[in-house]
């Protein structure tokens, strides 16, 4: 289960074994001695690793995060497999049976597409436009892509209550730009997608001619849907995407769409109001539903069902899905081993049940206590930094302090574990398990309506190697699995720890004050607490950051989208600056030490840079440049450090060095 407005998915980490020996926590073997830190912080610290490292054939990226994720994956596999020996425990039996259903490849091959037949028959029965609208509601819990998605989240302007949300979706390609851009790489992706659709329809029994015709129909319809969808940049803006309407308002906006029938079919018949995230899209979709033939919508929904469930059907479906989604779009060379895909499925369906066992085995209480101390130091440093902001007026400064003081900190694991007792899992029914799990999650969300907001709930499992900020809860969250070297290593010196986990903490704190998180107050409400002149000054600073990152060119002819990545870039920049301040505070005036040939400040920045090491296949890099709000890994330490006075001083960066930026041009936000 994921919260819609989670911010700051860091995606960082390094393997535990690498950092056991060095006292400093610095891995010199990863350095590239031919590159000066003053010219390229990332390449100097990680270039040696890049030169000798090949991305595994079943991976689309490889690096620090992925290695630690592998460790977590192996641990979860042990937990899942051990659950099979504890049949007396209902929760363990659920875990074991879910995994067993996926691992029974022979049964999946024997059944072919048969397990999906009830869903496909349901789609085939929608003979008129009214039936199609009802079907879009009925399919909400079906775990397939749909052009209008129903979910439940907090009301952005009243964080004490839940609100139904309606959002755009339903594309087979990763983003609307894949349907419209003339770049040859996108043209090739479109051709591959059409071939994939032909394959799916053929595997489901169509003749070659029928499959080709239906593929053309589906692609043409999706292209029309894509054309009216909002951009990733617009969808980042919580003000633009907040459009709360009652039933009458929905009907006035889209008179051609039967909202009563749709919501009743979606299990939300009694809902009186909803947030329509993209109003112009909803209006255009209603027009398409009225103008396009029901047969086209049936073909489209059939394609979405076959695509969504292909990984859980027979080998020809699995292979077709891999060739398109993994090989073509992201560059993977081999399908991931079945056990890894099975572990991912179990984590998706029973994440906290697995997490409870993970924490008991791998997260000692002492780790949580140390993290609490670190977080406290970072919050203290952030408060001091707010006091020193030259561009902020006293009135806004007071509100900023109030927000910071209300931060909720979650470390390791939730206090209350989710109950999965009502979920039926059967060892011999893979597709049924996937469908029931999706229905279980959907019903769980709908049941929130009318209830008090659960502020103890988590949006990630403890075994997730990541962290996040949620503006509606004004919380920063650090799952257990990220609290390992190099972010947090009891054997490494404090400078490297602050450069690692300290920068992660600072990053998440900073999301509450990035270009979008700063629009929410300390109670998690979307409310303008800024003086106008301060917001303008802030906008001037962030515009400079947009321009800086917009000059980075990760692929030939493809630049970083400075507007899409702005929130993460602010968090990287401010998180680094705050982590450095917190580290200096932690020294309490003690003199600098030299370890492994580097002084305190140098080790701090090296520790920050080395967690970003990563290699990504070009196909995946293109996809991420289109859809991901994070900048590519190579540019994250560079983009932040080039604005740091402390970095320039630590390494004597001077004019002529590639990482030199005049002091007057350095961007200092928080």
XYZ file of C-alpha atoms in Angstrom:
670
model
C 0.000 0.000 0.000
C 1.405 3.370 -1.024
C 0.291 6.865 -0.067
C -0.242 9.145 -3.055
C 1.735 12.100 -1.771
C 4.826 10.339 -0.490
C 7.823 12.496 -1.323
C 11.529 11.884 -1.415
C 11.872 8.229 -2.316
C 15.636 8.272 -1.918
C 16.625 4.952 -3.504
C 20.065 4.793 -1.892
C 22.210 2.156 -0.185
C 25.357 0.053 -0.159
C 26.033 -3.591 0.721
C 26.657 -4.400 4.349
C 29.793 -6.428 3.692
C 31.694 -3.659 1.888
C 31.834 -1.409 4.934
C 32.797 -3.877 7.648
C 36.559 -3.307 7.410
C 37.412 0.372 6.740
C 37.459 2.438 9.904
C 36.340 5.546 8.094
C 33.578 3.932 6.077
C 35.208 5.168 2.861
C 35.792 2.635 0.066
C 38.923 3.761 -1.743
C 38.704 0.901 -4.235
C 35.705 2.623 -5.752
C 37.636 5.832 -6.460
C 38.857 6.838 -9.900
C 42.294 8.414 -9.313
C 42.249 9.896 -12.813
C 39.367 12.212 -11.828
C 39.789 15.075 -9.375
C 37.086 15.626 -6.782
C 37.222 19.307 -7.690
C 36.141 18.418 -11.246
C 33.549 15.694 -10.664
C 32.700 14.608 -7.135
C 30.628 11.648 -8.300
C 33.142 10.215 -10.784
C 36.112 10.731 -8.483
C 34.476 8.751 -5.680
C 32.581 6.177 -7.769
C 34.370 6.050 -11.129
C 36.503 3.025 -10.285
C 33.419 1.080 -9.323
C 31.674 2.121 -12.548
C 34.590 0.977 -14.712
C 34.715 -2.525 -13.259
C 30.975 -3.076 -12.739
C 28.556 -4.650 -15.186
C 24.813 -4.382 -14.636
C 23.493 -7.907 -13.942
C 21.568 -9.314 -16.911
C 18.258 -9.380 -15.023
C 18.659 -5.802 -13.810
C 17.952 -2.448 -15.439
C 20.082 -0.545 -12.931
C 22.773 -1.533 -10.492
C 24.434 0.255 -7.646
C 24.370 1.021 -3.976
C 20.607 0.865 -3.554
C 20.233 -2.316 -5.565
C 22.894 -4.186 -3.621
C 21.250 -3.403 -0.313
C 17.879 -4.227 -1.847
C 19.323 -7.615 -2.796
C 20.293 -8.165 0.813
C 16.771 -7.307 1.944
C 15.365 -9.560 -0.791
C 17.455 -12.511 0.348
C 16.383 -11.987 3.946
C 12.730 -11.831 2.936
C 13.143 -15.017 0.903
C 14.358 -16.812 4.014
C 11.399 -15.465 5.975
C 8.953 -16.537 3.264
C 10.418 -19.999 2.882
C 10.587 -20.536 6.636
C 6.907 -19.625 6.882
C 6.077 -22.868 5.064
C 7.185 -24.858 8.123
C 4.826 -23.008 10.463
C 1.416 -24.133 9.216
C -0.156 -23.603 12.647
C 0.318 -19.839 12.391
C -2.392 -18.368 10.093
C -0.210 -15.411 9.104
C 2.732 -17.645 8.233
C 0.408 -19.910 6.266
C -0.816 -16.915 4.240
C 2.763 -15.937 3.398
C 3.746 -19.477 2.457
C 0.655 -20.122 0.326
C 0.929 -16.824 -1.554
C 4.543 -17.613 -2.401
C 3.768 -21.239 -3.281
C 1.037 -20.161 -5.689
C 3.549 -18.079 -7.640
C 6.335 -20.648 -7.548
C 4.096 -23.348 -9.071
C 5.169 -22.517 -12.610
C 3.961 -25.839 -14.001
C 0.411 -25.124 -12.881
C 0.510 -21.634 -14.384
C 1.649 -23.099 -17.710
C -1.064 -25.744 -17.556
C -3.837 -23.204 -16.910
C -2.744 -20.665 -19.520
C -5.197 -17.763 -19.743
C -8.054 -19.745 -18.179
C -7.815 -18.118 -14.695
C -8.477 -14.747 -16.320
C -11.552 -15.891 -18.238
C -14.145 -14.585 -15.710
C -12.602 -11.117 -15.894
C -12.370 -11.217 -19.690
C -15.984 -12.390 -19.931
C -17.037 -9.499 -17.703
C -15.312 -7.078 -20.067
C -16.799 -8.721 -23.168
C -20.313 -8.290 -21.749
C -20.168 -4.456 -21.839
C -22.198 -3.989 -25.028
C -23.210 -0.334 -24.720
C -21.764 2.935 -23.412
C -23.660 2.779 -20.119
C -22.258 -0.698 -19.497
C -18.740 0.541 -20.238
C -19.077 3.289 -17.611
C -20.327 0.777 -15.037
C -17.495 -1.557 -15.982
C -14.901 1.169 -15.313
C -16.281 1.317 -11.789
C -16.522 -2.446 -11.324
C -12.899 -2.937 -12.412
C -11.441 -0.522 -9.848
C -10.346 -3.385 -7.535
C -9.061 -5.517 -10.422
C -5.367 -4.501 -10.347
C -5.305 -3.318 -13.969
C -4.629 0.035 -15.569
C -7.756 2.154 -15.956
C -8.262 5.634 -17.445
C -9.901 6.889 -14.243
C -8.641 5.627 -10.898
C -10.534 5.651 -7.598
C -8.578 5.833 -4.354
C -8.839 7.308 -0.872
C -6.379 9.730 0.724
C -6.407 12.577 3.202
C -8.235 15.731 2.242
C -5.389 18.100 1.379
C -7.188 21.055 2.975
C -8.533 19.144 5.973
C -5.956 16.587 7.045
C -8.262 15.268 9.777
C -10.496 13.470 7.258
C -10.268 11.113 4.319
C -11.530 12.015 0.854
C -12.257 9.997 -2.267
C -9.892 10.876 -5.105
C -10.276 10.432 -8.860
C -7.082 10.445 -10.935
C -5.980 9.888 -14.512
C -4.297 6.659 -15.634
C -4.655 3.708 -17.968
C -1.760 4.037 -20.447
C 0.180 0.984 -21.630
C 3.306 3.071 -22.264
C 5.037 4.749 -19.292
C 3.828 8.311 -19.905
C 1.872 10.492 -22.288
C 5.135 11.710 -23.870
C 5.776 8.214 -25.249
C 2.722 8.655 -27.491
C 3.547 12.113 -28.782
C 7.300 12.779 -28.954
C 9.104 12.408 -32.301
C 12.354 11.217 -30.699
C 13.340 7.972 -32.475
C 13.557 6.182 -29.128
C 9.907 6.940 -28.408
C 8.903 5.977 -31.942
C 10.572 2.592 -31.425
C 8.773 2.170 -28.095
C 5.435 2.809 -29.782
C 6.141 0.170 -32.420
C 7.171 -2.325 -29.751
C 4.007 -1.616 -27.804
C 1.803 -2.307 -30.802
C 3.643 -5.623 -31.353
C 3.115 -6.483 -27.705
C -0.621 -5.846 -28.003
C -0.764 -8.106 -31.054
C 1.009 -10.825 -29.077
C -1.388 -10.539 -26.129
C -4.486 -10.753 -28.306
C -3.023 -13.681 -30.244
C -2.190 -15.584 -27.066
C -5.781 -15.030 -25.967
C -7.081 -16.753 -29.081
C -7.408 -14.084 -31.786
C -6.295 -14.725 -35.332
C -3.358 -12.679 -36.592
C -5.690 -10.375 -38.497
C -8.020 -9.892 -35.536
C -5.113 -9.239 -33.181
C -3.569 -6.640 -35.510
C -6.867 -4.807 -35.922
C -7.527 -4.754 -32.187
C -3.978 -3.607 -31.451
C -4.435 -0.646 -33.801
C -7.767 0.195 -32.162
C -6.305 0.085 -28.662
C -3.255 2.141 -29.544
C -5.368 4.784 -31.293
C -7.639 5.076 -28.255
C -4.715 5.280 -25.829
C -3.119 7.984 -27.981
C -6.296 10.039 -27.611
C -6.289 9.445 -23.840
C -2.617 10.412 -23.617
C -3.196 13.616 -25.562
C -5.594 14.978 -22.921
C -3.689 13.828 -19.834
C -1.856 16.232 -17.571
C 1.933 16.366 -17.536
C 4.065 15.011 -14.732
C 5.006 18.593 -13.834
C 1.378 19.710 -13.473
C 0.562 16.605 -11.434
C 3.231 17.589 -8.889
C 1.289 20.713 -7.948
C -1.063 20.028 -4.999
C -2.993 23.244 -5.653
C -3.726 22.420 -9.284
C -4.718 18.860 -8.401
C -7.045 19.876 -5.550
C -10.539 20.213 -6.987
C -13.083 19.013 -4.441
C -16.571 18.675 -5.897
C -19.875 17.329 -4.660
C -22.027 15.092 -6.849
C -23.730 18.083 -8.443
C -20.364 19.644 -9.206
C -19.101 16.470 -10.843
C -22.210 16.303 -13.013
C -21.915 19.948 -14.046
C -18.297 19.452 -15.048
C -18.872 16.293 -17.096
C -22.538 16.093 -17.995
C -21.855 13.254 -20.448
C -20.534 10.954 -17.707
C -22.860 9.021 -15.377
C -21.119 9.596 -12.065
C -23.849 7.908 -10.049
C -23.532 4.676 -12.006
C -19.718 4.793 -11.990
C -19.354 5.430 -8.252
C -22.015 2.870 -7.343
C -20.199 0.250 -9.432
C -16.939 1.240 -7.739
C -18.441 0.571 -4.292
C -18.703 4.275 -3.448
C -22.453 4.809 -3.910
C -22.807 6.815 -0.696
C -19.866 9.153 -1.327
C -21.105 12.759 -1.446
C -17.920 14.466 -2.661
C -14.577 13.702 -4.243
C -11.353 15.363 -5.308
C -11.112 15.361 -9.093
C -7.372 15.704 -9.562
C -7.368 16.553 -13.279
C -10.730 18.189 -14.193
C -9.950 18.967 -17.835
C -8.840 15.376 -18.346
C -12.036 14.023 -16.789
C -14.085 16.219 -19.114
C -12.137 15.022 -22.158
C -12.383 11.393 -21.040
C -16.147 11.735 -20.734
C -16.213 12.969 -24.324
C -14.144 9.982 -25.456
C -16.448 7.577 -23.633
C -19.380 9.095 -25.500
C -17.719 9.268 -28.926
C -15.671 6.065 -29.119
C -17.500 2.825 -29.861
C -18.082 0.402 -26.961
C -16.189 -2.227 -28.943
C -13.065 -0.047 -28.827
C -13.381 0.297 -25.062
C -13.842 -3.470 -24.713
C -10.662 -4.063 -26.714
C -8.837 -1.491 -24.609
C -9.947 -2.993 -21.293
C -9.187 -6.493 -22.511
C -5.672 -5.332 -23.366
C -5.280 -3.750 -19.945
C -6.411 -6.979 -18.265
C -4.110 -9.205 -20.327
C -1.205 -6.835 -19.753
C -1.842 -6.477 -16.020
C -2.034 -10.217 -15.400
C 0.516 -11.445 -17.963
C 3.237 -11.926 -15.274
C 0.917 -14.390 -13.465
C -0.140 -16.496 -16.461
C 1.654 -19.103 -18.588
C 5.195 -18.727 -19.912
C 4.257 -17.183 -23.295
C 2.454 -14.362 -21.475
C 5.311 -13.925 -18.997
C 7.846 -13.800 -21.818
C 5.806 -11.299 -23.835
C 5.476 -9.019 -20.816
C 9.215 -9.249 -20.156
C 10.182 -8.488 -23.761
C 8.099 -5.318 -23.816
C 8.177 -3.904 -20.284
C 11.651 -4.985 -19.218
C 13.723 -5.606 -22.330
C 12.377 -2.930 -24.671
C 11.423 -0.142 -22.266
C 14.159 -0.588 -19.662
C 16.931 -2.610 -21.330
C 16.942 -5.733 -19.129
C 18.701 -8.704 -20.707
C 17.159 -11.534 -18.690
C 13.975 -12.190 -16.782
C 14.477 -11.995 -13.025
C 14.595 -15.409 -11.284
C 11.145 -16.645 -10.367
C 11.857 -16.639 -6.629
C 12.672 -12.915 -6.753
C 9.435 -12.161 -8.562
C 7.615 -14.333 -6.034
C 9.134 -12.486 -3.095
C 8.109 -9.155 -4.649
C 4.540 -10.410 -5.063
C 4.304 -11.546 -1.443
C 5.719 -8.248 -0.229
C 3.139 -6.406 -2.302
C 0.268 -8.420 -0.893
C 1.364 -9.125 2.685
C 4.041 -6.494 3.215
C 3.583 -5.751 6.901
C 3.077 -9.393 7.794
C 6.502 -10.068 6.276
C 7.836 -6.850 7.812
C 6.912 -7.918 11.322
C 9.135 -10.965 10.930
C 11.893 -8.923 9.271
C 12.066 -6.459 12.159
C 12.157 -9.205 14.774
C 15.169 -10.756 13.068
C 17.141 -7.839 11.658
C 16.368 -4.574 13.465
C 17.625 -4.347 17.061
C 16.155 -1.688 19.398
C 19.563 -0.002 19.704
C 19.473 0.944 16.018
C 16.200 2.787 16.523
C 17.544 4.664 19.536
C 20.628 5.853 17.643
C 18.482 6.998 14.744
C 16.299 9.020 17.093
C 19.398 10.867 18.281
C 20.514 11.586 14.728
C 17.087 12.834 13.700
C 17.000 15.112 16.747
C 20.341 16.616 15.739
C 19.149 17.250 12.187
C 15.929 18.910 13.350
C 17.948 21.127 15.673
C 20.258 22.119 12.817
C 17.277 22.841 10.568
C 15.731 25.108 13.200
C 18.989 27.045 13.517
C 19.203 27.340 9.753
C 15.683 28.807 9.545
C 16.756 31.477 12.024
C 19.591 32.542 9.721
C 17.694 32.795 6.431
C 18.337 36.291 5.085
C 15.535 36.079 2.530
C 12.743 35.160 4.979
C 10.659 37.627 7.007
C 9.968 37.130 10.750
C 6.285 36.298 10.141
C 7.039 33.454 7.737
C 9.966 32.329 9.883
C 7.610 31.866 12.818
C 5.301 29.688 10.710
C 8.262 27.656 9.421
C 9.354 26.947 12.991
C 5.807 25.915 13.875
C 5.769 23.435 11.016
C 9.174 21.999 11.897
C 8.143 21.606 15.547
C 5.144 19.506 14.438
C 7.153 16.967 12.416
C 6.233 13.393 13.251
C 9.182 10.989 13.070
C 8.731 7.290 12.316
C 11.726 4.988 12.515
C 12.082 1.317 11.670
C 8.571 -0.093 11.740
C 4.935 0.767 12.542
C 3.649 0.600 16.090
C 0.503 -1.200 14.934
C 0.811 -3.952 12.335
C -1.805 -4.327 9.618
C -4.287 -7.205 9.984
C -4.596 -9.487 6.933
C -6.949 -12.054 8.487
C -9.770 -11.214 6.068
C -7.609 -11.929 3.006
C -8.129 -15.396 1.539
C -4.968 -16.976 0.119
C -4.888 -20.347 -1.626
C -1.694 -22.176 -2.600
C -3.103 -23.352 -5.938
C -4.736 -20.127 -7.103
C -2.171 -17.527 -8.193
C -4.444 -15.259 -10.242
C -7.152 -15.543 -7.584
C -4.667 -14.525 -4.896
C -3.585 -11.480 -6.908
C -7.208 -10.487 -7.479
C -8.274 -11.012 -3.877
C -5.236 -9.100 -2.625
C -6.074 -6.176 -4.897
C -9.700 -6.259 -3.751
C -8.572 -6.445 -0.114
C -6.426 -3.312 -0.523
C -9.162 -1.472 -2.392
C -11.787 -2.276 0.248
C -9.292 -1.264 2.941
C -9.004 2.181 1.361
C -12.748 2.652 0.894
C -13.365 1.663 4.516
C -11.352 4.714 5.617
C -14.082 7.085 4.490
C -15.877 8.534 7.495
C -13.237 7.286 9.932
C -10.606 9.330 11.805
C -7.282 9.631 9.991
C -4.838 6.937 11.089
C -1.689 8.935 11.784
C 0.211 5.823 12.837
C -0.120 4.196 9.418
C 2.963 3.627 7.276
C 3.300 4.023 3.505
C 6.307 1.686 3.222
C 7.169 -1.676 4.726
C 10.104 -2.044 7.157
C 12.057 -4.141 4.621
C 11.940 -1.332 2.029
C 15.290 0.315 1.297
C 13.996 3.870 1.107
C 12.576 6.784 3.096
C 9.866 9.391 2.577
C 8.101 12.554 3.661
C 4.288 12.761 3.674
C 3.010 16.358 3.683
C -0.552 15.519 4.771
C 0.771 13.877 7.933
C 3.819 16.173 8.145
C 5.938 13.121 8.875
C 9.364 11.773 7.984
C 9.660 7.988 7.784
C 12.761 5.772 7.784
C 12.123 2.028 7.286
C 14.436 -0.416 9.026
C 16.118 -1.678 5.857
C 17.691 1.683 4.966
C 19.268 2.001 8.397
C 22.375 0.053 7.421
C 25.814 0.935 6.046
C 26.787 3.263 4.570
C 23.907 5.435 5.750
C 24.182 4.274 9.296
C 27.211 2.257 10.399
C 28.210 2.040 14.050
C 31.712 1.016 12.952
C 32.232 4.017 10.660
C 33.213 7.496 11.811
C 30.556 10.145 12.361
C 31.542 12.247 9.358
C 30.640 9.466 6.920
C 27.469 8.631 8.843
C 26.308 12.236 8.673
C 27.157 12.342 4.978
C 25.056 9.203 4.542
C 22.074 8.859 6.871
C 22.371 12.503 7.924
C 21.849 13.659 4.355
C 18.913 11.236 4.024
C 17.297 12.670 7.154
C 17.989 16.196 5.958
C 16.563 15.324 2.552
C 13.275 14.120 4.045
C 13.009 17.078 6.437
C 13.607 19.396 3.487
C 10.690 17.931 1.541
C 8.396 19.708 3.965
C 9.946 22.924 2.695
C 10.414 22.170 -1.005
C 8.409 23.894 -3.752
C 5.312 21.731 -3.114
C 5.729 20.475 0.467
C 6.052 24.084 1.596
C 2.433 24.642 0.583
C 1.295 22.458 3.519
C 1.274 23.707 7.105
C 2.356 21.955 10.291
C -0.975 20.122 10.599
C -0.695 18.772 7.065
C -3.188 21.136 5.475
C -2.745 22.743 2.069
C -2.633 26.357 3.241
C -0.557 29.396 2.337
C 1.409 30.284 5.475
C 3.902 32.468 3.604
C 4.240 36.224 3.311
C 3.982 37.075 -0.377
C 7.456 38.625 -0.599
C 8.977 35.491 0.941
C 7.240 33.183 -1.514
C 8.544 35.357 -4.347
C 12.080 35.235 -2.950
C 11.811 31.464 -2.571
C 10.559 31.203 -6.160
C 13.551 33.156 -7.379
C 15.929 30.740 -5.678
C 14.158 27.656 -6.963
C 14.055 29.053 -10.514
C 17.841 29.178 -10.424
C 17.900 25.528 -9.352
C 15.566 24.604 -12.221
C 17.995 26.264 -14.633
C 21.033 24.547 -13.094
C 19.654 21.024 -13.432
C 18.127 21.749 -16.831
C 21.665 22.048 -18.213
C 22.585 18.461 -17.273
C 22.477 16.045 -20.259
C 22.463 12.393 -19.094
C 21.666 11.039 -22.585
C 22.445 12.593 -25.977
C 19.770 15.171 -26.646
C 17.879 14.441 -23.402
C 18.251 16.871 -20.517
C 17.095 16.697 -16.920
C 13.642 18.241 -16.498
C 14.426 20.892 -13.908
C 10.751 21.520 -13.135
C 9.839 17.851 -12.698
C 12.853 17.192 -10.453
C 12.709 20.465 -8.515
C 11.329 19.036 -5.260
C 13.971 16.316 -5.081
C 16.745 18.709 -6.066
C 15.720 21.121 -3.303
C 15.728 18.214 -0.847
C 19.167 17.031 -2.019
C 20.629 20.521 -1.786
C 19.075 21.482 1.537
C 19.494 18.012 3.021
C 23.215 18.109 2.369
C 23.601 21.581 3.828
C 21.604 20.723 6.946
C 23.417 17.421 7.460
C 26.731 19.266 7.312
C 25.564 21.799 9.889
C 24.325 18.994 12.135
C 27.662 17.227 11.853
C 29.559 20.339 12.861
C 27.201 20.778 15.821
C 27.815 17.171 16.880
C 31.566 17.825 17.192
C 30.922 20.286 20.016
C 34.136 22.162 19.238
C 36.390 19.102 19.084
C 39.365 19.477 16.699
C 39.222 17.904 13.243
C 40.662 14.422 12.730
C 42.412 12.995 9.719
C 41.387 9.405 8.915
C 42.448 7.517 5.794
C 44.091 10.689 4.549
C 40.966 12.858 4.706
C 39.886 15.431 7.279
C 36.400 15.586 8.810
C 34.775 17.769 6.177
C 36.303 15.831 3.301
C 35.058 12.522 4.719
C 31.582 14.001 5.110
C 31.323 14.868 1.401
C 32.931 11.612 0.303
C 30.408 9.743 2.441
C 27.627 11.669 0.737
C 28.918 11.012 -2.778
C 29.579 7.310 -2.445
C 25.985 6.386 -1.609
C 24.921 7.560 -5.066
C 26.967 5.114 -7.109
C 24.745 3.612 -9.760
C 24.684 2.435 -13.365
C 21.499 2.449 -15.460
C 20.753 1.054 -18.897
C 20.060 3.727 -21.496
C 16.490 2.535 -22.068
C 15.714 2.847 -18.389
C 17.510 6.189 -18.183
C 15.274 7.522 -20.962
C 12.207 6.290 -19.113
C 13.319 7.875 -15.848
C 14.080 11.205 -17.501
C 10.457 11.180 -18.644
C 8.638 10.043 -15.506
C 10.934 10.249 -12.464
C 10.959 13.318 -10.166
C 14.552 12.477 -9.173
C 17.606 13.578 -11.091
C 19.943 10.830 -12.365
C 22.302 9.541 -9.684
C 25.447 11.027 -11.218
C 24.083 14.557 -10.941
C 22.625 14.377 -7.440
C 25.884 14.756 -5.448
C 27.295 17.150 -8.037
C 24.221 19.368 -8.151
C 24.065 19.668 -4.377
C 27.781 19.954 -3.574
C 28.515 22.614 -6.203
C 26.363 25.004 -4.167
C 28.073 24.204 -0.856
C 30.570 26.656 0.625
C 31.850 23.886 2.892
C 32.537 21.580 -0.074
C 34.479 24.272 -1.896
C 36.539 24.965 1.227
C 37.108 21.292 2.066
C 38.687 20.501 -1.306
C 40.057 23.899 -2.230
C 37.832 24.230 -5.273
C 38.987 27.200 -7.336
C 38.233 28.939 -10.592
C 39.026 26.617 -13.489
C 37.851 23.510 -11.638
C 34.709 22.005 -13.203
C 32.909 22.049 -9.847
C 33.772 25.669 -9.203
C 30.879 28.043 -8.788
C 31.453 31.626 -7.662
C 30.312 32.131 -4.091
C 27.839 34.792 -5.187
C 26.142 32.293 -7.544
C 25.783 29.405 -5.098
C 22.176 28.583 -4.334
C 21.327 28.496 -0.634
C 17.687 27.771 0.124
C 17.344 26.319 3.635
